[in-house]
CSV table of C-alpha atoms in Angstrom, one decimal:
chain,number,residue,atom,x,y,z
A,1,UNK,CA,-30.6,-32.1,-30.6
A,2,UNK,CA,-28.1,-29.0,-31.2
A,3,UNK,CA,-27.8,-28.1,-34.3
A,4,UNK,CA,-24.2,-27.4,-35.8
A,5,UNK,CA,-24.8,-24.2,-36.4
A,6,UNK,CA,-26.1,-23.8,-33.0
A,7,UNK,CA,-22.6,-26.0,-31.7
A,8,UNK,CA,-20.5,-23.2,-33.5
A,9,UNK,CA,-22.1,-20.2,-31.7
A,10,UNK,CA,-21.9,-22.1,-28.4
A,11,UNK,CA,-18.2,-22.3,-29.3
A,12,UNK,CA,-17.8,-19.1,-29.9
A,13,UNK,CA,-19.2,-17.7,-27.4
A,14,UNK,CA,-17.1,-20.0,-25.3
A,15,UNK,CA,-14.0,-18.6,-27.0
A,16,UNK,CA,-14.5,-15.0,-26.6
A,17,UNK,CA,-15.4,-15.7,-22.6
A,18,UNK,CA,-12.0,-17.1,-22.1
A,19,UNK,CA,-10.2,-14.4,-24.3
A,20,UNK,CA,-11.5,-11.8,-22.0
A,21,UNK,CA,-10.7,-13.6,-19.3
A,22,UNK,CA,-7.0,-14.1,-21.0
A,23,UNK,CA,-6.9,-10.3,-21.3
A,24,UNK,CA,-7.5,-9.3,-17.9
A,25,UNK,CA,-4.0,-8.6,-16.0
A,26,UNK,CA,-3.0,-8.4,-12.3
A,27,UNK,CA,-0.7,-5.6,-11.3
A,28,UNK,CA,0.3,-4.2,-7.7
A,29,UNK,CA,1.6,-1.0,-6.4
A,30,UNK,CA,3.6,-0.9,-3.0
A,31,UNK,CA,2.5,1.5,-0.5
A,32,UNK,CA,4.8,3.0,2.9
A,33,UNK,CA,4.4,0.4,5.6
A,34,UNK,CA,1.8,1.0,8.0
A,35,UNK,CA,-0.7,2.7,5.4
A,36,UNK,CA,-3.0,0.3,5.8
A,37,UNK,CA,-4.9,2.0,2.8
A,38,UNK,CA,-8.9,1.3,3.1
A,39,UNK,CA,-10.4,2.9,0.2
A,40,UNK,CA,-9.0,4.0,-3.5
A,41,UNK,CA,-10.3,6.5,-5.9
A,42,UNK,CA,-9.0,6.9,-9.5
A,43,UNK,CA,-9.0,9.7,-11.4
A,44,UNK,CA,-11.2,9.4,-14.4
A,45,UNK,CA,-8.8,10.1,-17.2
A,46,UNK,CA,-6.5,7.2,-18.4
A,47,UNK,CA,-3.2,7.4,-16.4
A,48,UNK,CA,-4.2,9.7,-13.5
A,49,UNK,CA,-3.7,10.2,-10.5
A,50,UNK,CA,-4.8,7.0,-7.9
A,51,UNK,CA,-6.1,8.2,-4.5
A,52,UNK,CA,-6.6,6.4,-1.3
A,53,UNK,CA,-7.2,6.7,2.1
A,54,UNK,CA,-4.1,5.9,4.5
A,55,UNK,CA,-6.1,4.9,7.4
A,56,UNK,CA,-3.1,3.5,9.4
A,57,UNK,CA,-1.5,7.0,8.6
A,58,UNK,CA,-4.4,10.4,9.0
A,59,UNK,CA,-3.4,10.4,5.8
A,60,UNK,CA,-4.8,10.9,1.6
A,61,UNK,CA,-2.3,8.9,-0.3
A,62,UNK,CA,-1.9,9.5,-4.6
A,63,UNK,CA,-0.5,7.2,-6.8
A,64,UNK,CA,1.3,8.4,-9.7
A,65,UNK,CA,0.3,4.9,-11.3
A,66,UNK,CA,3.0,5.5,-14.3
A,67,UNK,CA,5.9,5.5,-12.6
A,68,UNK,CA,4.7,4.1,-9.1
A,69,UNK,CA,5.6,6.7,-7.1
A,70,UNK,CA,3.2,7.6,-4.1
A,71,UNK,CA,3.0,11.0,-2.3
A,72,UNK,CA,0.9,11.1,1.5
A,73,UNK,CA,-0.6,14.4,2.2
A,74,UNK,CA,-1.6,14.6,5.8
A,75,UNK,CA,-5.1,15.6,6.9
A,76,UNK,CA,-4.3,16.9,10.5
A,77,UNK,CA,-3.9,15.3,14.2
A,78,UNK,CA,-6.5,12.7,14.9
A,79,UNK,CA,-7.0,11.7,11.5
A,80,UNK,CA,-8.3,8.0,10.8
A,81,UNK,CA,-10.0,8.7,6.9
A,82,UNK,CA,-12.3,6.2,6.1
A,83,UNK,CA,-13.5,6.7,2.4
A,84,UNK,CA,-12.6,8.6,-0.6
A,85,UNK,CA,-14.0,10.1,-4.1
A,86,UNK,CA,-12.8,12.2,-6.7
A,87,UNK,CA,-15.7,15.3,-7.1
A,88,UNK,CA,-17.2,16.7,-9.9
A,89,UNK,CA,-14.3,19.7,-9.4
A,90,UNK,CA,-11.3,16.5,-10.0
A,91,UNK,CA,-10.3,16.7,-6.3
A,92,UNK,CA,-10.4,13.7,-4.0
A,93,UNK,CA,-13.1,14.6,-0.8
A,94,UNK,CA,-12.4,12.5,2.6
A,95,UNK,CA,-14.7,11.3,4.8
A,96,UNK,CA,-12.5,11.4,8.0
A,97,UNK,CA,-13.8,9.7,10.9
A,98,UNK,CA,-10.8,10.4,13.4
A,99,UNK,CA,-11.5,14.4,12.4
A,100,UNK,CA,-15.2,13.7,12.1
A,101,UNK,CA,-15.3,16.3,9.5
A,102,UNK,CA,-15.8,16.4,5.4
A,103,UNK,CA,-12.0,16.8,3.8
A,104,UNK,CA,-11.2,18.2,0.5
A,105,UNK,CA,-7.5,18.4,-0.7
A,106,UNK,CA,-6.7,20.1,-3.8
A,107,UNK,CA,-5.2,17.8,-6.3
A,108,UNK,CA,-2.5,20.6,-7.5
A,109,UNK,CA,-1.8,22.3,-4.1
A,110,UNK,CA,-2.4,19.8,-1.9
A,111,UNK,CA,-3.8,22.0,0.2
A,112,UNK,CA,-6.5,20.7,2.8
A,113,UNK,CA,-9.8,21.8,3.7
A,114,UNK,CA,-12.0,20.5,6.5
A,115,UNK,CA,-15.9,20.8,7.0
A,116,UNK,CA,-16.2,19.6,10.8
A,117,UNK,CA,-19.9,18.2,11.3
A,118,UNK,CA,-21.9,19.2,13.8
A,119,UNK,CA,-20.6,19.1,17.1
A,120,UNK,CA,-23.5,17.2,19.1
A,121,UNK,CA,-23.3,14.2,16.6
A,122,UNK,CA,-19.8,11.8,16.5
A,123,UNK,CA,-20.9,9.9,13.2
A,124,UNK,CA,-18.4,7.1,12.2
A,125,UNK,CA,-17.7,8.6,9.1
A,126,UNK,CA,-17.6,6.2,6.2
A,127,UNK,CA,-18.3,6.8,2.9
A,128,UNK,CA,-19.2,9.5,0.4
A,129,UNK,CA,-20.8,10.1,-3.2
A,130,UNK,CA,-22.1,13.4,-5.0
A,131,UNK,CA,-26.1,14.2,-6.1
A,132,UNK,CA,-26.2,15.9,-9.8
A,133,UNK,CA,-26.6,19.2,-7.6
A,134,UNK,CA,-22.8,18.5,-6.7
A,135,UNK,CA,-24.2,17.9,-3.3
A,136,UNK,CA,-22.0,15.6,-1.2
A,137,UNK,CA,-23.9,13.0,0.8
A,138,UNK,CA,-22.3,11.1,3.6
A,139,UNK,CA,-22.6,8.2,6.0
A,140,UNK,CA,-22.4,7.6,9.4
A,141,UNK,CA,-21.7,3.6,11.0
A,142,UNK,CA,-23.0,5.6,14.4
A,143,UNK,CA,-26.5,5.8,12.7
A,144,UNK,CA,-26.5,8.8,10.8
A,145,UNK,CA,-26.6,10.0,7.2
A,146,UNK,CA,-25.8,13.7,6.0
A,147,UNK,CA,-25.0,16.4,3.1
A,148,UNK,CA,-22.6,18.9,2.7
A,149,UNK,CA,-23.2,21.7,-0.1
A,150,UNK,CA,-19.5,22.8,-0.8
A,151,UNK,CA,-21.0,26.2,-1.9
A,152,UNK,CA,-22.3,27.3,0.8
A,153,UNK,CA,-20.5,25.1,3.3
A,154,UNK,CA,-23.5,24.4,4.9
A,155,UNK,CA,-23.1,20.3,7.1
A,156,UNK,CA,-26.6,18.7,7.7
A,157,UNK,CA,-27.1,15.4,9.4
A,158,UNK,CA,-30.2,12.9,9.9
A,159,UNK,CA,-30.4,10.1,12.4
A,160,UNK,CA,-30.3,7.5,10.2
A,161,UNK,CA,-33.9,4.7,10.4
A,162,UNK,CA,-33.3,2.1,12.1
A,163,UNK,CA,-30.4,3.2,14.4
A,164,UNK,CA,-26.4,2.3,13.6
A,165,UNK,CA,-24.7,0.8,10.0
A,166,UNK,CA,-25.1,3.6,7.7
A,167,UNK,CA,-22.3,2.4,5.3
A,168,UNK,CA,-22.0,2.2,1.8
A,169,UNK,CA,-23.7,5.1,-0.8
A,170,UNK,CA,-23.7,5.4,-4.3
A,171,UNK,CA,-25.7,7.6,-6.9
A,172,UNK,CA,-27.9,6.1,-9.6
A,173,UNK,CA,-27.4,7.7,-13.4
A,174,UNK,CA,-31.2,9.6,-12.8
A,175,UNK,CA,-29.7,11.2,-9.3
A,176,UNK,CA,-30.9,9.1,-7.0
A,177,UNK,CA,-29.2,8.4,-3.6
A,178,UNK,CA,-28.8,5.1,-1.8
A,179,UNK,CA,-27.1,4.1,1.1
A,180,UNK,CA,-26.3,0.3,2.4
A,181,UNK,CA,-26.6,-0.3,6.7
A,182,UNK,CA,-23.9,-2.8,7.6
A,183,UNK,CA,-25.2,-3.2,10.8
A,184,UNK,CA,-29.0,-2.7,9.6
A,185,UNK,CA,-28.5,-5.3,6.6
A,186,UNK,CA,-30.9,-3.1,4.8
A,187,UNK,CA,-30.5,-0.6,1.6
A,188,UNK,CA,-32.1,3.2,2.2
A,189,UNK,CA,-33.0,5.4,-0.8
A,190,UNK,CA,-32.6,9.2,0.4
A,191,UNK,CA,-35.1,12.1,-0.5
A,192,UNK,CA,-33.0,14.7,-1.6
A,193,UNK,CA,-34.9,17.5,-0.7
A,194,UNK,CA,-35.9,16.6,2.9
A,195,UNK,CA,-33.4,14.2,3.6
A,196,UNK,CA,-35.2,11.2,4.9
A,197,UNK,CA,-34.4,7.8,4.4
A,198,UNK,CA,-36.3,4.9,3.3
A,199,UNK,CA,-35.5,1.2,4.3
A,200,UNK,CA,-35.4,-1.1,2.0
A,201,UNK,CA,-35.1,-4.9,3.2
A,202,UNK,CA,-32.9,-7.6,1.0
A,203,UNK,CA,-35.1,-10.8,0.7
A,204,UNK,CA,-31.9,-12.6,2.6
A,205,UNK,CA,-32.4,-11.9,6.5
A,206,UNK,CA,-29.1,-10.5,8.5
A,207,UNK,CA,-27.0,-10.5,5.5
A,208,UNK,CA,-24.8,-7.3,6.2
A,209,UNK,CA,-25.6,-5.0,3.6
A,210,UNK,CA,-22.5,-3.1,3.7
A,211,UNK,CA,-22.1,-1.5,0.3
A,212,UNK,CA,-23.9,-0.6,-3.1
A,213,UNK,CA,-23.0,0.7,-6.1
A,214,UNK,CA,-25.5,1.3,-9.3
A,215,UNK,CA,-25.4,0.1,-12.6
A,216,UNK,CA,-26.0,1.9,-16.0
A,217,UNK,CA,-29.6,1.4,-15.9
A,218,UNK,CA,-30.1,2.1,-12.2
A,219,UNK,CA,-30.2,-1.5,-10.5
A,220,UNK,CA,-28.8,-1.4,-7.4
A,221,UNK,CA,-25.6,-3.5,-6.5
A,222,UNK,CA,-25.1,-4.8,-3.0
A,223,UNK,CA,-22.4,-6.6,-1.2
A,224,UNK,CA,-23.5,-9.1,1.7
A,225,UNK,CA,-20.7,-9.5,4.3
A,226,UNK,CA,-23.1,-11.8,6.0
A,227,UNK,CA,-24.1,-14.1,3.6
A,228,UNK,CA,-21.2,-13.7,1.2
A,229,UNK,CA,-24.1,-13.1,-1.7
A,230,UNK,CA,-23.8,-10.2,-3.7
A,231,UNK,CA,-27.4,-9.1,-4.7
A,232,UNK,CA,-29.3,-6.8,-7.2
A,233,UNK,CA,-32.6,-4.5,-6.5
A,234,UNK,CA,-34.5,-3.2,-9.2
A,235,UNK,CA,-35.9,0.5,-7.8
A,236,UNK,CA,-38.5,0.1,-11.5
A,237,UNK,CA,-39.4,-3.4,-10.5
A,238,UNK,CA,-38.9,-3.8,-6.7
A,239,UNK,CA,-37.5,-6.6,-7.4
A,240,UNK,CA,-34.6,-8.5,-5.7
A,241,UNK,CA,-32.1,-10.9,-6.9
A,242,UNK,CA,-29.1,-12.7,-5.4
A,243,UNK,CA,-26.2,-14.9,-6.2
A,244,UNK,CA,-23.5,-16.3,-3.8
A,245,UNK,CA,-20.3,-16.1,-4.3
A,246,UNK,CA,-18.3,-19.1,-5.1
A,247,UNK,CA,-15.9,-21.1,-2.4
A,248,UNK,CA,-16.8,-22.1,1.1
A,249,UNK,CA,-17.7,-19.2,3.4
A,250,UNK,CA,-17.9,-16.3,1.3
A,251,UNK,CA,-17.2,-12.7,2.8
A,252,UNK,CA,-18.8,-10.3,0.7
A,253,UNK,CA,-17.2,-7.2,1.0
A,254,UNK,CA,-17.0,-4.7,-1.8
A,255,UNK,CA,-19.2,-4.0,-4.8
A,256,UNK,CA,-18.0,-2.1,-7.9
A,257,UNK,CA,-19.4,-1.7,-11.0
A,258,UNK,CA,-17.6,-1.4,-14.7
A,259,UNK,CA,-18.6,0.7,-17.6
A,260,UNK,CA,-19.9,-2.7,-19.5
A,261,UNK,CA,-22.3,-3.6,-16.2
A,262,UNK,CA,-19.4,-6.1,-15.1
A,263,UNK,CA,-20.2,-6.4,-10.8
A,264,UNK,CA,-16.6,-6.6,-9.2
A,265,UNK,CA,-16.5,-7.9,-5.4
A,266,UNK,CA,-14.0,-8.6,-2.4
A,267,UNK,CA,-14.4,-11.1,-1.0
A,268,UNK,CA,-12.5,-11.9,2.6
A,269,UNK,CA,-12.2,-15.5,2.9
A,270,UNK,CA,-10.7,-16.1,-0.9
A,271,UNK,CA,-8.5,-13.5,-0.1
A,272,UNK,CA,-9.9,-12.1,-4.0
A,273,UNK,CA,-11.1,-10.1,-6.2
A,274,UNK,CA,-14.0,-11.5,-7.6
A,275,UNK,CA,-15.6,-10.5,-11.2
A,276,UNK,CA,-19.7,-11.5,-11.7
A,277,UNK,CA,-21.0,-11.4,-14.9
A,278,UNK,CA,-24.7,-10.6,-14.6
A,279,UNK,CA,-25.6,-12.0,-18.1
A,280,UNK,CA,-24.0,-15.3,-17.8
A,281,UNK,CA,-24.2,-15.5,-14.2
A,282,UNK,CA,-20.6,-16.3,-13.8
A,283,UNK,CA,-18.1,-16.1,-11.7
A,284,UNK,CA,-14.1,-15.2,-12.1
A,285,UNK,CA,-11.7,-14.9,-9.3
A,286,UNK,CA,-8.4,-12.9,-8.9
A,287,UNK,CA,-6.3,-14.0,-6.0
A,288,UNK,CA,-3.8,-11.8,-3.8
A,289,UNK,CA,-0.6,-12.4,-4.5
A,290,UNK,CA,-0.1,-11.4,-0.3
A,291,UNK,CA,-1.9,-13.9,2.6
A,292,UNK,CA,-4.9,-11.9,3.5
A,293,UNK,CA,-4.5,-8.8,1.5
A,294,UNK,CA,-8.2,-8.0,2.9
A,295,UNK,CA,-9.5,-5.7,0.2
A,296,UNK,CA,-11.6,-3.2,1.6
A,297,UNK,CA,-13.0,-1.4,-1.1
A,298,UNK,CA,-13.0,-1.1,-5.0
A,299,UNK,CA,-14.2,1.5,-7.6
A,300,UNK,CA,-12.6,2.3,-10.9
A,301,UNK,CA,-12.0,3.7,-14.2
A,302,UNK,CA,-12.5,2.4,-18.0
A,303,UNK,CA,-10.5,-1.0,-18.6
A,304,UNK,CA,-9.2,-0.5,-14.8
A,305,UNK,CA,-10.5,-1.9,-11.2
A,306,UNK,CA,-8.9,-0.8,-8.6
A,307,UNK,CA,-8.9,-2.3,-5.3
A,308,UNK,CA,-6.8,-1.2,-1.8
A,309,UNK,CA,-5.1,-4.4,0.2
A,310,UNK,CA,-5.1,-2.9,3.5
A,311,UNK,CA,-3.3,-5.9,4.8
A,312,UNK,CA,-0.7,-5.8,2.6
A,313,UNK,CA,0.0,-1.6,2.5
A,314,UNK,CA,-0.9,-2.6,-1.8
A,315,UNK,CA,-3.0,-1.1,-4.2
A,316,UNK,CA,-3.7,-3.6,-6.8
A,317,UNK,CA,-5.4,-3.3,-10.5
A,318,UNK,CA,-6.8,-5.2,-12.6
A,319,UNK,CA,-6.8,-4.1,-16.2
A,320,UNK,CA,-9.0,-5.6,-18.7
């Protein structure tokens, strides 16, 4: 039988979930018609800049997200940019599948600066993310995987195991790089220093691993399009874990993670933004305000998630 005392912490407990869900506010930012924004990358300090990819456009948008107003800096003819960071140096870097080249612009210029890859290999460009050698490390949907050193501006490329859906990539805090294949539905850890790639197989068969993001103490975030799951690997413990999202039909698209180990999701057929809570195991959705918004891809800042409606030429945020 529960105690009272043990009633009251229940309660409590109870009472501080819902006020963090109370605090957490929906706001959205209109973008020029036709963007069709696909990824977003904030600035970390409070009240940057907010960048994103105008795929609709060849171009790098930035929201000034204190007064609204947007500026597009245009990446050249042909462009079609995919994914977008901000780098260790505060400037956003492009991966640009329509140039099939590396973009940096600089954030007080605006000037732009392309590393073409190699020209035997058309990869898909998708998405990017930095070693702690301020390498940049790329991926290709066409089956291949890459790094650019920015000081020396050498481009080299691997063909990726396992043939085509090189995706998502993301950096553990120790320096590790993983990538997710879409099209694989498997994770990859890369070897830095040779540049080979490791599969790693999700217990769920032909889920769609399409991206992965780490959290504070290195587990491995993934987001199942397939299966609508959003699932965790342990790299200590080789261990997998997995949780479906809620609703009927889940499309998993997106996976960000907050600076309290909060997992924050897409998911297609909700039309939301989802937030899991790994300790509780809980679920909480955040609706578009737009029919099928269909955002593509999240990442944020501290108190902020950031998300891009490419069907709705939005950027949205959720503070909390």
């Amino acid at each position: 039988m529960m105690t009272l005392i043990n009633r009251l912490g229940l309660w409590l407990s109870c009472l501080a979930f819902a006020a963090v869900a109370e605090a957490a506010t929906v706001r959205y930012y209109e973008l020029p018609r036709g963007a069709r924004p696909h990824d977003v990358a904030p600035d970390p300090k409070p009240g940057g800049a907010v960048w994103y990819t105008a795929q609709g456009q060849g171009a790098l948008g930035r929201l000034d997200p204190m007064n609204g107003k947007v500026e597009q800096i245009r990446l050249g003819e042909g462009s079609s940019p995919h994914g977008v960071i901000v780098g260790p140096d505060g400037a956003p870097w492009v991966t640009d599948s329509g140039l099939n080249a590396i973009v940096r612009v600089d954030p007080a210029t605006r000037e732009v600066k392309r590393w073409p890859l190699p020209d035997t290999a058309y990869a898909n460009l998708n998405t990017a993310t930095f070693d702690r050698s301020g390498r940049l490390w790329f991926t290709g949907q066409a089956g291949f995987h890459g790094r650019l050193d920015p000081t020396t501006g050498k481009v080299e490329m691997w063909k990726s195991p396992r043939g085509s859906g090189p995706y998502g990539i993301a950096t553990t805090p120790s320096g590790e790089v993983y990538y997710a294949s879409l099209a694989g539905s498997h994770i990859a850890r890369i070897d830095l220093a040779s540049g080979e790639a490791t599969p790693i197989d999700p217990p769920t068969p032909n889920q769609g691993a399409r991206r992965v993001w780490s959290d504070s103490t290195g587990r491995l975030w993934v987001s199942e399009w397939h299966s609508g799951n959003v699932s965790r690997y342990d790299p200590a413990a080789r261990t997998w874990k997995a949780w479906k999202l809620p609703g009927t039909s889940p499309r998993t698209y997106s996976v960000w993670v907050d600076e309290r180990d909060k997992v924050w999701l897409t998911d297609f057929t909700a039309n939301a933004i989802v937030r899991f809570d790994p300790e509780t195991e809980t679920f909480e959705s955040f609706p578009s305000s737009a029919r099928s918004a269909s955002v593509r891809q999240m990442a944020g800042r501290s108190g902020e998630a950031w998300g891009a409606e490419s069907g709705a030429d939005r950027l949205v945020v959720v503070s909390y």
